[in-house]
XYZ file of C-alpha atoms in Angstrom:
568
model
C 0.000 0.000 0.000
C 1.004 3.601 -0.460
C 2.997 5.246 2.368
C 0.665 8.215 2.119
C -1.234 8.948 5.347
C -5.068 9.055 5.303
C -6.537 11.869 3.202
C -7.368 14.086 6.168
C -3.796 13.913 7.415
C -1.894 14.568 4.187
C -1.358 17.932 2.467
C -4.621 19.129 0.921
C -3.093 19.856 -2.474
C -2.260 16.189 -3.104
C -5.970 15.364 -3.488
C -7.688 18.659 -4.243
C -10.171 19.426 -6.989
C -9.443 23.043 -7.884
C -11.826 25.228 -9.887
C -10.329 27.809 -12.238
C -12.063 31.180 -12.295
C -11.436 33.511 -15.211
C -12.613 36.718 -13.484
C -13.756 38.650 -16.560
C -16.152 35.844 -17.500
C -17.360 34.299 -14.245
C -19.893 36.697 -12.719
C -20.606 40.423 -13.128
C -21.931 42.179 -10.027
C -22.375 45.724 -11.365
C -23.823 45.129 -14.836
C -21.014 46.645 -16.900
C -20.525 43.410 -18.842
C -17.213 42.570 -17.160
C -16.909 39.921 -14.468
C -15.500 41.201 -11.194
C -14.338 40.258 -7.712
C -17.724 41.052 -6.173
C -19.311 38.691 -8.683
C -16.941 35.914 -7.631
C -17.767 36.519 -3.989
C -21.486 36.297 -4.708
C -21.062 32.859 -6.304
C -18.858 31.262 -3.644
C -21.818 29.261 -2.231
C -22.314 27.754 -5.712
C -18.708 26.572 -5.687
C -19.059 25.135 -2.205
C -22.144 23.208 -3.314
C -20.382 22.050 -6.479
C -17.894 20.327 -4.185
C -14.532 21.840 -5.086
C -11.729 22.107 -2.551
C -10.100 25.291 -3.829
C -10.342 28.003 -6.454
C -7.627 29.378 -8.705
C -8.330 32.935 -9.852
C -6.690 34.141 -13.060
C -5.059 37.612 -12.907
C -7.154 40.468 -11.587
C -4.330 42.956 -11.015
C -4.161 46.470 -12.423
C -3.600 46.094 -16.145
C -4.262 47.811 -19.486
C -5.908 44.471 -20.444
C -4.046 44.032 -23.711
C -3.919 40.329 -22.844
C -6.929 40.071 -20.546
C -4.961 40.753 -17.379
C -1.849 38.715 -18.114
C -0.111 42.040 -18.764
C 0.323 43.247 -15.181
C 1.067 46.856 -14.326
C 0.792 46.483 -10.530
C 0.870 43.088 -8.812
C -0.585 44.359 -5.536
C -3.632 46.284 -6.751
C -6.911 45.000 -8.186
C -7.751 46.506 -11.569
C -10.577 49.062 -11.158
C -12.638 47.256 -13.805
C -12.670 44.186 -11.533
C -13.119 45.794 -8.118
C -10.920 46.891 -5.258
C -8.044 45.426 -3.316
C -10.412 45.148 -0.358
C -12.589 42.887 -2.531
C -9.638 40.521 -2.986
C -9.000 40.374 0.741
C -12.691 39.806 1.468
C -12.796 37.056 -1.149
C -10.001 35.181 0.616
C -11.756 35.399 3.987
C -15.206 34.516 2.661
C -13.885 31.542 0.711
C -12.070 30.278 3.773
C -15.258 30.622 5.804
C -16.899 28.220 3.317
C -14.008 25.760 3.473
C -12.587 26.759 0.077
C -8.880 27.468 -0.303
C -7.696 30.236 -2.642
C -4.907 30.258 -5.225
C -3.992 33.465 -7.024
C -2.187 33.751 -10.354
C 1.275 35.312 -10.615
C 2.819 36.362 -13.927
C 6.612 36.437 -13.460
C 7.818 36.011 -17.054
C 6.814 39.509 -18.124
C 5.194 42.730 -16.994
C 2.923 45.109 -18.793
C 4.583 47.808 -20.849
C 2.726 50.159 -18.484
C 4.503 48.754 -15.428
C 6.563 51.468 -13.658
C 9.783 49.575 -14.411
C 9.213 49.629 -18.149
C 7.972 53.189 -18.185
C 11.160 54.259 -16.412
C 13.229 52.205 -18.855
C 11.673 54.059 -21.791
C 12.968 57.307 -20.291
C 16.485 55.818 -20.073
C 19.026 55.236 -22.869
C 18.843 51.600 -24.032
C 21.191 49.289 -22.173
C 21.259 51.487 -19.068
C 19.384 51.769 -15.783
C 16.046 50.022 -15.584
C 16.656 48.233 -18.874
C 18.730 45.769 -16.819
C 15.440 44.352 -15.517
C 14.379 43.437 -19.054
C 16.080 41.798 -22.026
C 17.487 44.750 -23.973
C 19.925 43.939 -26.788
C 21.479 45.768 -29.748
C 20.087 44.626 -33.066
C 21.906 42.969 -35.934
C 22.957 44.826 -39.045
C 24.981 47.987 -39.573
C 22.534 50.159 -37.664
C 20.826 47.511 -35.521
C 17.904 47.406 -37.909
C 17.446 43.636 -37.560
C 16.234 41.832 -34.405
C 18.946 40.373 -32.150
C 18.004 36.799 -33.065
C 15.294 34.666 -34.685
C 13.100 34.044 -31.637
C 9.371 34.009 -32.339
C 6.513 35.396 -30.284
C 3.989 32.759 -29.169
C 1.209 35.113 -30.251
C 2.647 35.356 -33.767
C 5.470 37.324 -35.366
C 8.966 38.088 -34.077
C 9.653 38.244 -30.332
C 11.471 41.594 -30.438
C 10.344 45.216 -30.688
C 12.710 48.045 -31.533
C 13.165 50.686 -28.855
C 12.564 54.294 -29.969
C 14.403 57.342 -28.674
C 12.673 60.346 -27.092
C 11.705 61.654 -30.549
C 10.351 58.297 -31.664
C 13.300 57.427 -33.916
C 14.722 53.874 -33.930
C 17.723 53.385 -31.666
C 19.067 50.099 -32.991
C 18.216 48.436 -29.657
C 15.426 45.900 -29.104
C 13.490 44.416 -26.170
C 12.256 40.831 -25.884
C 8.607 39.802 -25.561
C 7.762 36.131 -25.938
C 4.112 37.193 -25.920
C 2.573 40.477 -27.032
C 4.779 43.551 -27.528
C 2.942 45.089 -24.552
C 4.341 42.265 -22.375
C 8.127 42.730 -22.147
C 9.972 39.770 -20.614
C 11.799 40.500 -17.367
C 15.396 39.417 -16.780
C 15.631 36.864 -13.970
C 19.415 37.156 -13.891
C 18.860 40.541 -12.239
C 18.773 40.372 -8.399
C 16.325 43.282 -8.200
C 13.813 41.275 -10.216
C 14.120 38.294 -7.877
C 13.755 40.450 -4.784
C 10.674 42.244 -6.100
C 8.762 39.095 -7.011
C 9.600 37.528 -3.655
C 8.127 40.625 -2.028
C 4.946 40.219 -4.121
C 4.621 36.596 -2.991
C 4.874 37.635 0.649
C 2.432 40.493 0.115
C -0.386 38.093 -0.782
C 0.717 35.233 1.454
C 0.502 37.627 4.398
C -3.107 38.366 3.397
C -4.086 34.720 3.565
C -3.872 33.408 0.013
C -3.064 29.682 0.082
C -0.814 29.548 -2.972
C -0.032 30.683 -6.490
C -0.431 29.319 -9.965
C 2.710 30.385 -11.844
C 2.135 31.603 -15.383
C 4.738 30.492 -17.972
C 6.813 28.884 -15.223
C 9.106 27.270 -17.806
C 10.022 30.586 -19.472
C 11.671 32.746 -16.813
C 15.308 32.066 -17.680
C 16.745 32.423 -21.188
C 19.818 30.641 -22.549
C 23.062 32.628 -22.062
C 24.042 34.598 -25.115
C 20.558 34.434 -26.655
C 21.485 31.772 -29.248
C 19.312 31.349 -32.345
C 16.435 28.906 -32.032
C 16.214 27.875 -35.658
C 12.529 28.777 -35.730
C 11.217 29.579 -39.179
C 7.502 29.963 -38.504
C 5.115 30.862 -35.731
C 4.305 28.320 -33.044
C 1.207 29.880 -31.577
C 0.426 28.989 -27.991
C -3.196 29.963 -28.450
C -3.831 26.971 -30.716
C -2.880 24.099 -28.437
C -0.082 25.282 -26.235
C 2.745 23.413 -27.927
C 6.071 24.755 -26.665
C 9.174 23.277 -28.346
C 12.497 22.786 -26.592
C 14.218 26.046 -27.450
C 16.751 28.416 -25.832
C 13.970 30.674 -24.549
C 12.175 27.853 -22.689
C 12.885 25.381 -19.872
C 16.428 26.464 -19.086
C 18.305 24.985 -16.097
C 18.439 28.302 -14.243
C 14.688 28.346 -13.742
C 14.999 25.689 -11.062
C 17.113 27.972 -8.878
C 14.287 30.524 -8.954
C 11.727 27.996 -7.780
C 13.963 26.682 -5.017
C 14.093 30.252 -3.688
C 10.302 30.528 -3.980
C 9.758 27.194 -2.219
C 11.780 28.464 0.744
C 9.413 31.441 0.954
C 6.324 29.190 0.805
C 7.704 26.832 3.450
C 8.367 29.705 5.848
C 4.606 29.972 6.482
C 2.509 27.810 8.801
C 0.788 26.053 7.187
C 3.076 26.162 4.147
C 1.835 27.844 0.981
C 1.703 25.957 -2.327
C 2.643 26.438 -5.977
C 1.268 24.943 -9.171
C 3.249 25.572 -12.327
C 2.083 26.195 -15.865
C 4.926 24.189 -17.364
C 4.961 23.364 -21.080
C 7.919 21.033 -21.651
C 8.833 18.223 -24.016
C 8.412 15.183 -21.785
C 7.079 13.975 -18.422
C 10.672 13.528 -17.278
C 11.416 17.217 -17.843
C 8.188 18.139 -16.072
C 9.214 16.071 -13.046
C 12.293 18.269 -12.584
C 9.982 21.106 -11.560
C 8.362 18.875 -8.935
C 11.395 17.920 -6.889
C 10.800 18.240 -3.135
C 12.436 21.672 -2.906
C 10.703 23.208 -5.958
C 7.051 23.369 -7.039
C 4.386 21.271 -5.336
C 2.434 20.443 -8.503
C 2.318 21.262 -12.215
C -0.390 20.950 -14.835
C -0.235 17.754 -16.869
C -0.698 19.183 -20.341
C 0.284 15.932 -22.046
C -3.009 14.473 -20.847
C -4.940 17.532 -22.031
C -3.381 17.243 -25.493
C -4.111 13.513 -25.885
C -6.909 12.736 -28.376
C -9.815 10.347 -27.740
C -7.627 7.283 -28.169
C -7.108 4.551 -25.573
C -3.460 3.783 -26.386
C -2.474 7.445 -26.248
C -4.356 8.077 -23.013
C -2.856 5.009 -21.406
C 0.664 5.950 -22.429
C 0.317 9.447 -20.961
C -1.135 8.138 -17.698
C 1.720 5.646 -17.354
C 4.479 8.134 -18.117
C 2.951 10.850 -15.934
C 2.466 8.713 -12.842
C 5.895 7.125 -13.223
C 7.713 10.451 -13.589
C 5.837 12.148 -10.753
C 6.446 9.158 -8.521
C 10.204 9.432 -8.987
C 10.186 12.784 -7.188
C 7.370 12.003 -4.741
C 4.924 14.461 -6.321
C 1.228 13.913 -7.037
C -0.069 14.021 -10.580
C -2.229 16.981 -11.546
C -4.857 16.359 -14.239
C -6.647 18.921 -16.391
C -8.782 18.825 -19.557
C -9.641 22.503 -20.164
C -8.423 25.970 -19.255
C -8.508 29.574 -20.483
C -5.881 28.948 -23.197
C -7.291 25.954 -25.111
C -10.525 24.900 -26.783
C -13.050 23.544 -24.319
C -12.826 19.774 -24.315
C -16.512 19.284 -25.156
C -15.529 20.637 -28.587
C -11.899 19.564 -28.722
C -12.785 15.872 -28.247
C -15.751 15.932 -30.625
C -15.634 13.942 -33.881
C -15.447 16.034 -37.061
C -16.799 14.695 -40.349
C -15.220 15.101 -43.763
C -17.102 18.369 -44.279
C -15.702 19.841 -41.088
C -18.972 19.541 -39.134
C -18.452 19.033 -35.414
C -20.611 16.387 -33.701
C -21.449 18.381 -30.576
C -23.570 15.649 -28.982
C -20.797 13.084 -29.112
C -18.284 15.724 -28.084
C -20.243 16.367 -24.892
C -20.564 12.622 -24.223
C -16.802 12.252 -24.571
C -16.186 15.275 -22.366
C -18.413 13.887 -19.612
C -16.802 10.449 -19.841
C -13.293 11.858 -20.027
C -13.847 14.049 -16.985
C -15.331 11.257 -14.884
C -12.414 8.998 -15.739
C -9.909 11.800 -15.032
C -11.388 12.450 -11.591
C -10.609 8.837 -10.626
C -6.912 9.100 -11.524
C -4.412 9.447 -8.662
C -3.601 12.967 -7.511
C -5.352 16.318 -7.877
C -7.521 17.728 -10.664
C -8.519 21.093 -12.123
C -11.936 22.086 -13.431
C -12.232 25.120 -15.706
C -15.268 27.320 -15.135
C -18.196 26.298 -17.322
C -17.011 22.785 -18.099
C -19.371 21.615 -15.356
C -22.156 23.029 -17.556
C -20.902 21.191 -20.639
C -20.145 24.459 -22.410
C -18.710 24.083 -25.926
C -16.093 26.271 -27.543
C -17.742 29.303 -29.147
C -16.264 29.340 -32.646
C -18.414 31.923 -34.419
C -17.509 35.093 -32.499
C -17.512 37.948 -35.041
C -14.099 39.396 -35.820
C -15.171 42.821 -34.575
C -15.970 41.349 -31.140
C -12.792 39.356 -30.656
C -10.206 40.615 -28.176
C -7.423 38.026 -28.009
C -4.073 39.381 -29.298
C -3.448 35.960 -30.881
C -6.254 36.686 -33.351
C -4.876 40.110 -34.290
C -1.170 39.222 -34.404
C -1.923 36.372 -36.829
C -4.320 38.380 -38.998
C -7.167 36.099 -37.956
C -5.413 32.908 -39.079
C -5.606 31.662 -35.482
C -8.935 32.279 -33.764
C -7.195 32.562 -30.424
C -8.704 31.951 -27.018
C -11.854 34.058 -26.894
C -14.050 31.023 -27.572
C -13.302 29.432 -24.204
C -13.616 32.747 -22.357
C -17.219 33.647 -23.196
C -19.051 34.706 -19.985
C -20.940 31.980 -18.136
C -24.722 31.500 -18.239
C -26.317 31.434 -14.799
C -30.042 31.908 -15.419
C -32.735 33.254 -17.724
C -33.423 33.030 -21.436
C -31.899 36.307 -22.684
C -28.379 37.762 -22.619
C -26.515 38.083 -20.329
C -28.117 34.870 -19.035
C -27.609 35.910 -15.425
C -23.924 36.717 -15.899
C -24.763 40.209 -14.735
C -27.863 42.181 -13.752
C -28.172 43.606 -17.261
C -27.762 42.431 -20.868
C -24.061 43.263 -21.309
C -21.196 40.800 -21.630
C -17.700 41.623 -22.813
C -17.831 38.766 -25.345
C -21.099 37.818 -27.067
C -22.904 34.759 -25.689
C -24.580 32.284 -28.059
C -28.332 31.498 -27.784
C -27.621 27.927 -26.619
C -26.435 29.428 -23.319
C -30.106 29.581 -22.269
C -30.315 25.768 -22.233
C -26.943 25.346 -20.525
C -27.383 27.738 -17.594
C -26.902 26.773 -13.967
C -30.582 27.445 -13.352
C -31.713 25.182 -16.196
C -29.428 22.295 -15.207
C -29.915 22.364 -11.450
C -32.066 19.441 -10.332
C -31.952 17.698 -13.708
C -30.358 14.306 -12.960
C -29.179 13.949 -16.550
C -27.459 17.344 -16.719
C -23.734 17.832 -16.837
C -23.885 20.060 -13.774
C -25.513 17.350 -11.670
C -22.981 14.816 -12.973
C -20.143 17.006 -11.694
C -21.860 17.564 -8.350
C -22.377 13.829 -7.906
C -18.880 12.875 -9.045
C -17.188 15.407 -6.774
C -19.286 14.326 -3.793
C -18.428 10.656 -4.371
C -14.769 11.495 -4.930
C -14.612 13.314 -1.619
C -16.427 10.511 0.217
C -14.353 7.625 -1.163
C -10.979 7.177 0.607
C -9.710 5.189 -2.392
C -9.850 8.268 -4.638
C -7.507 11.242 -4.705
C -3.801 10.571 -4.341
C -2.588 7.036 -3.734
C -2.190 3.613 -5.255
C -3.645 2.528 -8.556
C -3.294 -0.183 -11.187
C -4.665 -1.134 -14.591
C -7.373 -3.767 -14.959
C -7.076 -5.732 -18.181
C -9.950 -7.072 -20.286
C -9.378 -10.019 -22.611
C -12.236 -9.257 -24.937
C -12.622 -8.191 -28.589
C -13.415 -4.682 -27.412
C -10.895 -4.678 -24.575
C -8.330 -2.550 -26.369
C -10.855 0.298 -26.483
C -11.362 0.240 -22.715
C -9.320 1.896 -20.000
C -9.896 0.520 -16.514
C -8.136 1.921 -13.448
C -8.492 0.268 -10.070
C -8.128 2.338 -6.928
C -7.711 -0.149 -4.054
C -9.525 0.064 -0.732
C -7.847 2.173 1.946
C -8.539 3.957 5.214
C -11.593 1.831 5.947
C -13.306 2.456 2.614
C -13.928 0.181 -0.351
C -12.085 0.080 -3.636
C -13.206 1.884 -6.794
C -12.888 0.763 -10.395
C -13.086 3.492 -13.068
C -13.738 2.356 -16.639
C -14.112 4.402 -19.830
C -15.120 3.044 -23.233
C -13.466 5.024 -26.030
C -14.515 2.545 -28.728
C -17.541 2.342 -31.012
C -19.209 -0.765 -29.534
C -20.871 -1.699 -26.269
C -18.472 -3.623 -24.024
C -19.629 -6.047 -21.340
C -17.324 -5.922 -18.349
C -16.363 -9.096 -16.491
C -18.810 -10.028 -13.753
C -15.928 -10.111 -11.299
C -15.463 -6.382 -11.748
C -18.694 -5.726 -9.851
C -22.116 -4.307 -10.612
C -22.527 -1.584 -7.982
C -22.510 1.683 -9.947
C -21.234 4.676 -7.958
C -21.368 7.236 -10.805
C -21.912 7.004 -14.560
C -21.235 9.672 -17.165
C -24.417 8.896 -19.108
C -27.330 6.524 -19.575
C -25.257 3.926 -21.399
C -24.592 1.767 -18.355
C -26.756 -1.297 -17.730
C -26.608 -4.448 -15.630
C -26.991 -7.438 -17.961
C -26.494 -11.200 -17.958
C -22.946 -12.009 -18.960
C -22.385 -14.124 -22.039
C -18.700 -14.574 -21.375
C -17.639 -18.203 -21.118
C -16.137 -17.732 -17.681
C -18.977 -15.612 -16.295
C -21.960 -16.916 -18.273
C -25.232 -16.365 -16.482
C -23.779 -13.901 -13.946
C -24.705 -10.240 -13.656
C -22.310 -7.887 -15.423
C -22.151 -4.252 -16.540
C -22.597 -3.297 -20.190
C -20.808 -0.046 -20.975
C -21.858 1.975 -24.012
C -19.377 3.793 -26.257
C -18.148 7.201 -25.071
C -19.253 6.451 -21.524
C -17.436 6.090 -18.214
C -18.454 4.489 -14.940
C -17.175 4.142 -11.393
C -17.881 0.715 -9.893
C -17.397 -0.599 -6.401
C -14.328 -2.764 -6.932
């Protein structure tokens, strides 16, 4: 058995289900069409009843909003469009009162171009003063008219912008921005940068926040000498988040930064926690971030990127659990977030004419989520996936706001489609998102049928599936972090099944999670049990087994694109 202590005695983050809130799109308290901190506070009871253990709140700091808040101008102040700093402090206390822990987002790879550091740098000759806190290099060519190297921006185009002089003339010097030009990368070789971000961590830790999600955690340190990457075309993060192994990503020096941060987190009682947004080339490289003196957890994007394919899913689960186990870290599973297509659409079949099968996409999303929640470790839920929301693909160009869309001339749709404000109630926009009709991105008419109000109490709804699954997950000692193993099925359809057994522990029974990713109904062995704890859809039935070994015994028939938890 696992050396882990019982769930109530081990660190909460090893088992937690954490709900991601994208503040602009969660709930609008004042009716201006923009979600805000007061809106989040008003919906905390909903999150408690949903059954999550913690919330992660995407950036709400003062920002010009060129990248929806990921361009931070002041890390200690709430942007006026989202509320006040007092709102943030109240949110922490009110969430804690409801038993919900709170994780904030920190963006250490870059600041906004409106940050005081960068504004001071612009008033300074290139290469001097405050420019030391950014990546400021002379350009190539006789007059520096070419960028310093070939690095590409993940939002499209080159990753360098030429610095003008006081009269607006080119200087021959350039600054680095791996994202939008309004998001200059900071230089983590500079001790002032390290000291300032440590101070920001303590600022919010002292106010009760339980941890931080670290944006672009793999990008802080750049290779010495800024060597060429060999990139010849854009690799746009907004499409699927693919980050190649390049000199601007996943450099050894980043681990020194996180060891310093871990020391800060461990100085608190109870210790604070970190989860990293880490896009790297393999589970083994990801595990380096999870060593005992670095980050506590990191998102498992390999699982998110895996298509609806049993062999691929199995391979990722094996490699992830093995790599995390080598450093004693829990796995962290996720299927959707604010940067990728919602998985109800991403997993959907597409016919030869490009038509998306939304019904089957939702069935796969429900099954995939239920199976994911049975895997060992912690899990993240992105706001709205509990409603079965699809990706909104038909947002008019004039309404789009993601810089990915504009930097690529519309070639990449960007991330607006997964950021459309949530539907809470009613049949007309803003569907309860706010007290009036406004929403910062247009909501589709199908939101009326997918609202919290419409789904509450409907046993077949996606919302009630999530509520049931999270309640069972919390009640079953076998689930969360701990031991697991594959169950094999010698059957013609067995290769299309994934079956994970979570053995009994801490006085509770075992749980068997099975998902059918094939096209045919599969009858499970009678020995696997017939007590259904949760099912992702109606395609689960107790039948008489026709298997030679189990003939005449009760067994479970599992429909395609369906998952079930059985009492093992």
